[in-house]
Amino acid sequence: MPLTGVETARMNRKKGDKGFESCYSLSLQGFVELTIFPTVANLNRIKLNSKQCRIYRVRINDLEAAFIYNDPTLEVCHSESKQRNLNYFSNAYAAAVSAVDPDAGNGELCIKVPSELWKHVDELKVLKIHINFSLDQPKGGLHFVVPSVEGSMAERGAHVFSCGYQNSTRFWFPCVDSYSELCTWKLEFTVDAAMVAVSNGDLVETVYTHDMRKKTFHYMLTIPTAASNISLAIGPFEILVDPYMHEVTHFCLPQLLPLLKHTTSYLHEVFEFYEEILTCRYPYSCFKTVFIDEAYVEVAAYASMSIFSTNLLHSAMIIDETPLTRRCLAQSLAQQFFGCFISRMSWSDEWVLKGISGYIYGLWMKKTFGVNEYRHWIKEELDRIVAYELKTGGVLLHPIFGGGKEKDNPASHLHFSIKHPHTLSWEYYTMFQCKAHLVMRLIENRISMEFMLQVFNKLLSLASTASSQKFQSHMWSQMLVSTSGFLKSISNVSGKDIQPLIKQWVDQSGVVKFYGSFAFNRKRNVLELEIKQDYTSPGTQKYVGPLKVTVQELDGSFNHTLQIEENSLKHDIPCHSKSRRNKKKKIPLMNGEEVDMDLSAMDADSPLLWIRIDPDMSVLRKVEFEQADFMWQYQLRYERDVVAQQESILALEKFPTPASRLALTDILEQEQCFYRVRMSACFCLAKIANSMVSTWTGPPAMKSLFTRMFCCKSCPNIVKTNNFMSFQSYFLQKTMPVAMALLRDVHNLCPKEVLTFILDLIKYNDNRKNKFSDNYYRAEMIDALANSVTPAVSVNNEVRTLDNLNPDVRLILEEITRFLNMEKLLPSYRHTITVSCLRAIRVLQKNGHVPSDPALFKSYAEYGHFVDIRIAALEAVVDYTKVDRSYEELQWLLNMIQDDPVPYVRHKILNMLTKNPPFTKNMESPLCNEALVDQLWKLMNSGTSHDWRLRCGAVDLYFTLFGLSRPSCLPLPELGLVLNLKEKKAVLNPTIIPEAVAINQEAANNPSSHPQLVGFQNPFSSSQDEEEIDMDTVHDSQAFISHHLNMLERPSTPGLSKYRPASSRSALIPQHSTGCDSTPTTKPQWSLELARKGTGKEQSPLEMGMHPVASAPLSVFTKESTASKHSDHHHHHHHEHKKKKKKHKHKHKHKHKHDSKEKDKEPFTFSSPASGRSIRSPSLSD
Amino acid sequence: MAEAAATAGAGGSGTRSGSKQSTNPADNYHLARRRTLQVVVSSLLTEAGFESAEKASVETLTEMLQSYISEIGRSAKSYCEHTARTQPTLSDIVVTLVEMGFNVDTLPAYAKRSQRMVITAPEFPDPHTYIKTPTYREPVSDYQVLREKAASQRRDVERALTRFMAKTGETQSLFKDDVSTFPLIAARPFTIPYLTALLPSELEMQQMEETDSSEQDEQTDTENLALHISMEDSGAEKENTSVLQQNPSLSGSRNGEENIIDNPYLRPVKKPKIRRKKSLS
């Protein structure tokens, strides 16, 4: 990165008068001051990141500086291009993102250092950059929540907060938006007097403005922090100082204070835990938690503050949400240490931070919720990552982009580039985090927890030493973690070589798939174990190394470590016990316990009770192991490890026998057994009961059990009044009816008895004496009702009316109606009941009992409903779209993706459409037409430029619907076929290649590709604008930007036209930011206030900033003049080619092929060797 | 003092009662009430320091007192009937008093005042003169029946209520041909959706209070604690309008604790310096 400096952001925001109900103008005015220490001479251009901001004026050391604003990610592919192929898009998108990647020294905003200062720069003197900017109704990065009720902004609970995925700070102020550029901060926010501005660092003071209507919050963050970790939340917050830790402050929206008190009352224990295990104090001097509405993600951690969703707040009456919220709190706090305080060197080091924070969060889980919960969680996470990798083909933790050869592209199986966080699919990123902490656990297994914690402590103490250093910013690099640095401290601390482990799981993607089976050789008293691997399917890899196998014999449990090698499949394991010599003896288990077992079920010849492969989950694997049903049953009953129990439950589904039934029932009844195991036993029992429906004796499965456990002694059909004091039985009580509803009789209908039973549970439900709310319980009862629904018997597709309604369904509908209506009068916590009712109605629709109609869901999906309800309703609409193939509903959803005010909902719709697509690439569907392709293309190409996550979501959807190549519903391009015939190639649309190559080549031809990027990434390169820009006048660069902004039809443009004609400097300072031109008389809601950085005494800690790696990349600026010529030249070249494309296609292609091969190695490898970093281009050709 | 008041009351009403001895019981009752009120007024006057009073003024005050009490009774009756009860409860009275602009909180202190006078009222008659003891059937105490009854009652109420709501408001229906069998109250978006979703309903709060009073105590404890915290520095920043919710009535308590907490968000907002650099060079 060329620039490091002390960045001082000043945001001034205030609110205007009320009475602005119809037209909110949400904007902010700000100014940023960066102090930059040049590390090379000849620095004459400075690149910063900025998106959405309207920049009025840039001054360097009080001299006006010219600047160019160019954001290639606004429109990834040229709008006139008819390319509709995802491969092409992904490459272009990756290139666009790299072109503004701050880690590569790029940025959207290019500032030219005035020539007067060149001498100054050559002496390596400090530069101070002032940028005045405004932000008008931002679509991303900063989210305004303004409820439309009467009253002042504060009374309405209006608030705003920063949000985004990865480094997204550039959306709300110009900065070097990288996690690796550290500087100290002084932040000032001027807000309405009724508001509180919460930001990073210490609140130094709060001062009224002169009119006493506003306050300015002064924050100081002396710990060097990356711009990406800067955040802001402003609102009429209620303030709660943590009663245990006075330096911790909690904020919530009005009226929620009692909930906040309860929710945060636990936080101090999390603090204590982390500080104890890390033997390190919390690095910042204060900590703030802010709970806001319409959150982007549930938890977002920034330097010394975390932003949470307000929906995590709960009262003492809520059982289910409590552990979830505590987990969120703990997660965010773990990220404070690793992620905020310690930042990452580059994107490929992200896994270390996510891994460590996830790992220590896991330790907290173990301590708080117990070993069972922890192991269960690990197993769950392992299953998730295994399933994802097998589905998509692998998650790579540490991508290295050094090789340069196309075949080395680490993510060729994916439809997006993993080179950059902003191109990643959200799902991939969540899985990435999951894998990271699992791998960290593997490292712990290898080097022991003690060493692991020592490593963390070392990282933290180095960082905190560095953070207190003032002037030598090269020390600050200690605050950045890199993969190599991390591995080095591991080997220093532990003395162990973990390279093979890293190579296996970090440098390489894929998981291991084991198939195991065994035979017992009675003569040799040997267990012959065969372990096969599948390493050819996508997402798998070959495992070579030790593998632990645990064999439970009659004489005890024995661990064996097998060496998995290339060719050896069979392993002989000697058994210790002679089969069944002394029957009466108790059998010792792994944990030393000795138990009596009924051994009559087992094979008389074999001493084996059960066998487990990799019991400690020390390989990221999936194991399919074959053993006899009785062995699984023994394992379920007697193995004390919850993971083993869960595995055996899963396996027993395939053995529907009375013995399995008995084993499961026993587990269900066992109070000491882990509740989650018992819960999954319920579902397994239901499946088994269905498989053996013809031979099943007695009442429906679980009914008598439930009666015994939860119903009154005197009247077994009536459930006891609720008492949820024992959470274990609460969860069981909740789950059992849901599982029971899955039972089916010989006609594949839910038995009448079960339905009556569930209806009775609902009827007799009595929560008056309960300390806890029963909303989750009632919601699950509705889920149970929905589960009991079976497809309607339909005669000739008759229309569904009330008259032909099945009487059972009528009863169900009666309950749902009542519940749903009662929710309007007495809403439940998080509206869990409404959510369940909506789902149940969709189930009824889908099964043909109720006419399929999305109108109800659409009304619940509207903005203004609680987010959980909206998501549930949208899910139903998505499902309807798929089942009924409704174009209208699909359009409605797509409109919502573009227009909904809540980013999370937009993201979620895309996500749900991807998970439950209306059609897929291999499917014929009336929905699949050219207009839809164009619409989606536009969405991902330009419609989602304000939100990385959303754009990646759109890419995912496009991939699911149309695949990587050109969508099949599009007509073939005119000349494409001719060319194909000549070339005899199966390329459907050859036009792709010339264009992609053209871009690549253009990039390649500029060795110092830096300035050239302006040309190539410009979405309007067909227009002649940029060649004509005269960079030397302030006036023109302003005009240039305005022009481009206008062309882009950005939301904030209306006001811009006012400034365009401004030719004198003074006129460039805007008087107002009027968000809405139609109401010129009204005052702006958030308007301008220019502030000036105090150059006085207090800024001493801010004045330093340098970066060790900064020197090298800067040199690229020096070649600017020549390079820009190149760029111009090639630009023309490219342009011409396009025109001639039709005629010269053939020749053209060859030429480019040649070019691209030659230049393949060059593009983007421009960063100088001294920097130690190199940036690869994504695979643009081939 | 008490004696004086009593005699004054007795003397005042004595002549009246004497003259209308022979009227019907209702009048008698009226007179007795009137007399009692006069005793009360007299004693209050004595308590207030009067040694004697003109009859006309005593009568006026009695009249005022009577109408005040009647209004309480009337209003309490309405409140009681409004909630479908026949027996007024304490809360009915409290609401009435509040409604009439009376500060209920002052009542306990007033009742406990030192100079309170004990009025020697005539003895109540034998309880059986006004207690009615009707004969009931044996009350049903079978658990099952009770649960059954409670369940169906609640269900009926809920059903009736929701149907009523559905009838009076906008509805949605699952069946196009029939809108009345399963009427769903139409979904109405909220302006601030999270409030209804997160805050426990009043009913639940009430339940909480009933079920577990010990925890409730604990809660109020923490509440107090938090209030103290937010009270910090309240004296110093009186002239500043702070964002904190200040509750001046509590500021006096537990001073020691407050001083320890120093949180920047609780500090007073500073006034702008008069000479502040404001120009942008």
PDB file of C-alpha atoms in Angstrom, chain A residues 954-1110:
ATOM      1  CA  ALA A 954     -27.118 -12.360  -7.316  1.00  0.00           C
ATOM      2  CA  VAL A 955     -24.173 -14.161  -8.871  1.00  0.00           C
ATOM      3  CA  ASP A 956     -25.090 -17.292  -6.925  1.00  0.00           C
ATOM      4  CA  LEU A 957     -28.651 -17.116  -8.145  1.00  0.00           C
ATOM      5  CA  TYR A 958     -27.580 -16.546 -11.722  1.00  0.00           C
ATOM      6  CA  PHE A 959     -25.326 -19.560 -11.434  1.00  0.00           C
ATOM      7  CA  THR A 960     -28.091 -21.724 -10.030  1.00  0.00           C
ATOM      8  CA  LEU A 961     -30.514 -20.687 -12.726  1.00  0.00           C
ATOM      9  CA  PHE A 962     -28.330 -20.578 -15.774  1.00  0.00           C
ATOM     10  CA  GLY A 963     -24.995 -22.150 -14.942  1.00  0.00           C
ATOM     11  CA  LEU A 964     -21.658 -20.845 -15.992  1.00  0.00           C
ATOM     12  CA  SER A 965     -22.142 -20.572 -19.691  1.00  0.00           C
ATOM     13  CA  ARG A 966     -24.542 -18.550 -21.736  1.00  0.00           C
ATOM     14  CA  PRO A 967     -28.121 -19.216 -20.643  1.00  0.00           C
ATOM     15  CA  SER A 968     -29.802 -21.696 -22.927  1.00  0.00           C
ATOM     16  CA  CYS A 969     -32.907 -19.596 -23.359  1.00  0.00           C
ATOM     17  CA  LEU A 970     -31.009 -16.871 -25.132  1.00  0.00           C
ATOM     18  CA  PRO A 971     -30.861 -16.900 -28.895  1.00  0.00           C
ATOM     19  CA  LEU A 972     -27.455 -17.704 -30.236  1.00  0.00           C
ATOM     20  CA  PRO A 973     -25.447 -14.684 -31.168  1.00  0.00           C
ATOM     21  CA  GLU A 974     -25.584 -13.983 -34.860  1.00  0.00           C
ATOM     22  CA  LEU A 975     -22.103 -14.741 -35.949  1.00  0.00           C
ATOM     23  CA  GLY A 976     -21.295 -17.165 -33.260  1.00  0.00           C
ATOM     24  CA  LEU A 977     -22.390 -20.186 -35.180  1.00  0.00           C
ATOM     25  CA  VAL A 978     -20.387 -19.415 -38.284  1.00  0.00           C
ATOM     26  CA  LEU A 979     -17.271 -19.095 -36.322  1.00  0.00           C
ATOM     27  CA  ASN A 980     -17.929 -22.275 -34.500  1.00  0.00           C
ATOM     28  CA  LEU A 981     -18.264 -24.170 -37.695  1.00  0.00           C
ATOM     29  CA  LYS A 982     -15.002 -22.902 -38.954  1.00  0.00           C
ATOM     30  CA  GLU A 983     -13.154 -23.560 -35.797  1.00  0.00           C
ATOM     31  CA  LYS A 984     -14.967 -26.765 -35.061  1.00  0.00           C
ATOM     32  CA  LYS A 985     -15.115 -25.785 -31.513  1.00  0.00           C
ATOM     33  CA  ALA A 986     -17.823 -26.321 -29.017  1.00  0.00           C
ATOM     34  CA  VAL A 987     -17.663 -22.801 -27.772  1.00  0.00           C
ATOM     35  CA  LEU A 988     -21.178 -21.608 -27.752  1.00  0.00           C
ATOM     36  CA  ASN A 989     -20.424 -17.968 -27.862  1.00  0.00           C
ATOM     37  CA  PRO A 990     -17.006 -17.136 -29.127  1.00  0.00           C
ATOM     38  CA  THR A 991     -17.492 -13.454 -28.660  1.00  0.00           C
ATOM     39  CA  ILE A 992     -16.671 -13.990 -25.068  1.00  0.00           C
ATOM     40  CA  ILE A 993     -13.125 -14.806 -25.628  1.00  0.00           C
ATOM     41  CA  PRO A 994     -12.022 -11.919 -27.754  1.00  0.00           C
ATOM     42  CA  GLU A 995     -13.485  -9.502 -25.345  1.00  0.00           C
ATOM     43  CA  ALA A 996     -12.109 -11.060 -22.279  1.00  0.00           C
ATOM     44  CA  VAL A 997      -8.774 -11.317 -23.886  1.00  0.00           C
ATOM     45  CA  ALA A 998      -8.914  -7.804 -25.062  1.00  0.00           C
ATOM     46  CA  ILE A 999      -9.266  -6.661 -21.564  1.00  0.00           C
ATOM     47  CA  ASN A1000      -6.606  -8.928 -20.373  1.00  0.00           C
ATOM     48  CA  GLN A1001      -4.269  -7.862 -23.021  1.00  0.00           C
ATOM     49  CA  GLU A1002      -4.907  -4.295 -22.384  1.00  0.00           C
ATOM     50  CA  ALA A1003      -4.082  -4.819 -18.806  1.00  0.00           C
ATOM     51  CA  ALA A1004      -1.070  -6.791 -19.688  1.00  0.00           C
ATOM     52  CA  ASN A1005       0.452  -4.316 -22.009  1.00  0.00           C
ATOM     53  CA  ASN A1006       1.050  -1.911 -19.254  1.00  0.00           C
ATOM     54  CA  PRO A1007       3.828  -3.056 -17.091  1.00  0.00           C
ATOM     55  CA  SER A1008       2.996  -0.423 -14.551  1.00  0.00           C
ATOM     56  CA  SER A1009      -0.630  -1.151 -14.915  1.00  0.00           C
ATOM     57  CA  HIS A1010      -1.540   1.265 -12.235  1.00  0.00           C
ATOM     58  CA  PRO A1011      -2.784   4.292 -14.067  1.00  0.00           C
ATOM     59  CA  GLN A1012      -3.868   2.241 -16.965  1.00  0.00           C
ATOM     60  CA  LEU A1013      -6.491   0.617 -14.856  1.00  0.00           C
ATOM     61  CA  VAL A1014      -8.417   3.775 -15.065  1.00  0.00           C
ATOM     62  CA  GLY A1015      -8.801   3.190 -18.700  1.00  0.00           C
ATOM     63  CA  PHE A1016      -9.593  -0.413 -18.737  1.00  0.00           C
ATOM     64  CA  GLN A1017     -11.947  -0.607 -15.901  1.00  0.00           C
ATOM     65  CA  ASN A1018     -13.881   2.338 -16.880  1.00  0.00           C
ATOM     66  CA  PRO A1019     -17.333   1.215 -17.673  1.00  0.00           C
ATOM     67  CA  PHE A1020     -17.711   3.915 -20.271  1.00  0.00           C
ATOM     68  CA  SER A1021     -14.597   3.310 -22.163  1.00  0.00           C
ATOM     69  CA  SER A1022     -16.513   3.580 -25.358  1.00  0.00           C
ATOM     70  CA  SER A1023     -17.162   7.183 -24.586  1.00  0.00           C
ATOM     71  CA  GLN A1024     -14.317   9.509 -25.226  1.00  0.00           C
ATOM     72  CA  ASP A1025     -14.447  11.286 -21.950  1.00  0.00           C
ATOM     73  CA  GLU A1026     -11.439  10.218 -20.168  1.00  0.00           C
ATOM     74  CA  GLU A1027      -8.968  10.945 -22.873  1.00  0.00           C
ATOM     75  CA  GLU A1028     -10.150  14.448 -22.849  1.00  0.00           C
ATOM     76  CA  ILE A1029      -9.819  14.996 -19.190  1.00  0.00           C
ATOM     77  CA  ASP A1030      -7.335  17.564 -18.321  1.00  0.00           C
ATOM     78  CA  MET A1031      -6.099  16.559 -14.981  1.00  0.00           C
ATOM     79  CA  ASP A1032      -4.496  19.832 -14.249  1.00  0.00           C
ATOM     80  CA  THR A1033      -7.502  21.859 -13.416  1.00  0.00           C
ATOM     81  CA  VAL A1034      -9.617  21.349 -10.459  1.00  0.00           C
ATOM     82  CA  HIS A1035     -12.572  22.445 -12.366  1.00  0.00           C
ATOM     83  CA  ASP A1036     -12.318  19.738 -14.902  1.00  0.00           C
ATOM     84  CA  SER A1037     -11.881  16.927 -12.522  1.00  0.00           C
ATOM     85  CA  GLN A1038     -14.993  18.054 -10.808  1.00  0.00           C
ATOM     86  CA  ALA A1039     -16.804  18.090 -14.036  1.00  0.00           C
ATOM     87  CA  PHE A1040     -15.428  14.740 -14.881  1.00  0.00           C
ATOM     88  CA  ILE A1041     -16.790  13.217 -11.766  1.00  0.00           C
ATOM     89  CA  SER A1042     -20.098  14.871 -12.070  1.00  0.00           C
ATOM     90  CA  HIS A1043     -20.330  13.711 -15.564  1.00  0.00           C
ATOM     91  CA  HIS A1044     -19.599  10.164 -14.675  1.00  0.00           C
ATOM     92  CA  LEU A1045     -21.886  10.208 -11.770  1.00  0.00           C
ATOM     93  CA  ASN A1046     -24.642  11.440 -13.965  1.00  0.00           C
ATOM     94  CA  MET A1047     -23.994   8.797 -16.477  1.00  0.00           C
ATOM     95  CA  LEU A1048     -24.212   6.143 -13.861  1.00  0.00           C
ATOM     96  CA  GLU A1049     -27.576   7.326 -12.710  1.00  0.00           C
ATOM     97  CA  ARG A1050     -26.515   7.052  -9.189  1.00  0.00           C
ATOM     98  CA  PRO A1051     -29.185   7.735  -6.648  1.00  0.00           C
ATOM     99  CA  SER A1052     -27.558  10.824  -5.397  1.00  0.00           C
ATOM    100  CA  THR A1053     -27.262  12.577  -8.682  1.00  0.00           C
ATOM    101  CA  PRO A1054     -30.171  14.976  -8.697  1.00  0.00           C
ATOM    102  CA  GLY A1055     -28.378  17.444  -6.547  1.00  0.00           C
ATOM    103  CA  LEU A1056     -25.217  17.199  -8.480  1.00  0.00           C
ATOM    104  CA  SER A1057     -26.230  19.227 -11.410  1.00  0.00           C
ATOM    105  CA  LYS A1058     -26.122  22.195  -9.143  1.00  0.00           C
ATOM    106  CA  TYR A1059     -22.455  21.882  -8.620  1.00  0.00           C
ATOM    107  CA  ARG A1060     -21.406  21.092 -12.062  1.00  0.00           C
ATOM    108  CA  PRO A1061     -21.294  24.615 -13.333  1.00  0.00           C
ATOM    109  CA  ALA A1062     -19.314  25.696 -10.355  1.00  0.00           C
ATOM    110  CA  SER A1063     -16.125  26.974 -11.713  1.00  0.00           C
ATOM    111  CA  SER A1064     -14.674  28.934  -8.932  1.00  0.00           C
ATOM    112  CA  ARG A1065     -13.317  27.294  -5.918  1.00  0.00           C
ATOM    113  CA  SER A1066     -15.530  28.947  -3.448  1.00  0.00           C
ATOM    114  CA  ALA A1067     -18.587  27.723  -5.167  1.00  0.00           C
ATOM    115  CA  LEU A1068     -17.456  24.219  -4.680  1.00  0.00           C
ATOM    116  CA  ILE A1069     -18.309  24.312  -1.061  1.00  0.00           C
ATOM    117  CA  PRO A1070     -21.915  23.435  -1.029  1.00  0.00           C
ATOM    118  CA  GLN A1071     -24.311  25.295   1.112  1.00  0.00           C
ATOM    119  CA  HIS A1072     -26.743  22.507   1.545  1.00  0.00           C
ATOM    120  CA  SER A1073     -27.131  19.015   0.521  1.00  0.00           C
ATOM    121  CA  THR A1074     -30.635  18.834  -0.616  1.00  0.00           C
ATOM    122  CA  GLY A1075     -31.598  15.297  -1.036  1.00  0.00           C
ATOM    123  CA  CYS A1076     -34.781  16.044  -2.754  1.00  0.00           C
ATOM    124  CA  ASP A1077     -34.885  18.575  -5.485  1.00  0.00           C
ATOM    125  CA  SER A1078     -38.592  18.704  -5.654  1.00  0.00           C
ATOM    126  CA  THR A1079     -38.836  20.366  -2.291  1.00  0.00           C
ATOM    127  CA  PRO A1080     -36.391  23.183  -2.499  1.00  0.00           C
ATOM    128  CA  THR A1081     -37.938  25.066   0.355  1.00  0.00           C
ATOM    129  CA  THR A1082     -37.444  22.421   2.954  1.00  0.00           C
ATOM    130  CA  LYS A1083     -34.326  22.293   4.922  1.00  0.00           C
ATOM    131  CA  PRO A1084     -32.185  19.202   4.610  1.00  0.00           C
ATOM    132  CA  GLN A1085     -32.535  16.549   7.210  1.00  0.00           C
ATOM    133  CA  TRP A1086     -28.881  15.914   7.566  1.00  0.00           C
ATOM    134  CA  SER A1087     -26.932  18.775   6.326  1.00  0.00           C
ATOM    135  CA  LEU A1088     -23.572  20.132   5.974  1.00  0.00           C
ATOM    136  CA  GLU A1089     -21.324  21.229   8.665  1.00  0.00           C
ATOM    137  CA  LEU A1090     -17.778  21.788   7.799  1.00  0.00           C
ATOM    138  CA  ALA A1091     -15.326  21.206  10.488  1.00  0.00           C
ATOM    139  CA  ARG A1092     -11.720  21.667  10.683  1.00  0.00           C
ATOM    140  CA  LYS A1093      -9.252  19.439  12.236  1.00  0.00           C
ATOM    141  CA  GLY A1094      -7.741  20.958  15.281  1.00  0.00           C
ATOM    142  CA  THR A1095      -4.125  21.405  14.522  1.00  0.00           C
ATOM    143  CA  GLY A1096      -3.386  22.168  18.074  1.00  0.00           C
ATOM    144  CA  LYS A1097      -2.068  20.253  20.954  1.00  0.00           C
ATOM    145  CA  GLU A1098      -4.183  17.156  20.945  1.00  0.00           C
ATOM    146  CA  GLN A1099      -3.127  15.811  17.659  1.00  0.00           C
ATOM    147  CA  SER A1100       0.297  14.632  18.559  1.00  0.00           C
ATOM    148  CA  PRO A1101      -0.631  10.955  18.583  1.00  0.00           C
ATOM    149  CA  LEU A1102      -2.170  11.290  15.188  1.00  0.00           C
ATOM    150  CA  GLU A1103       0.675  12.674  13.328  1.00  0.00           C
ATOM    151  CA  MET A1104       2.702   9.686  12.589  1.00  0.00           C
ATOM    152  CA  GLY A1105       2.164   6.965  10.161  1.00  0.00           C
ATOM    153  CA  MET A1106       4.286   4.970   7.876  1.00  0.00           C
ATOM    154  CA  HIS A1107       4.282   1.566   6.511  1.00  0.00           C
ATOM    155  CA  PRO A1108       7.251  -0.630   5.878  1.00  0.00           C
ATOM    156  CA  VAL A1109       5.927  -2.030   2.683  1.00  0.00           C
ATOM    157  CA  ALA A1110       4.797   1.282   1.472  1.00  0.00           C
TER     158      ALA A1110
END
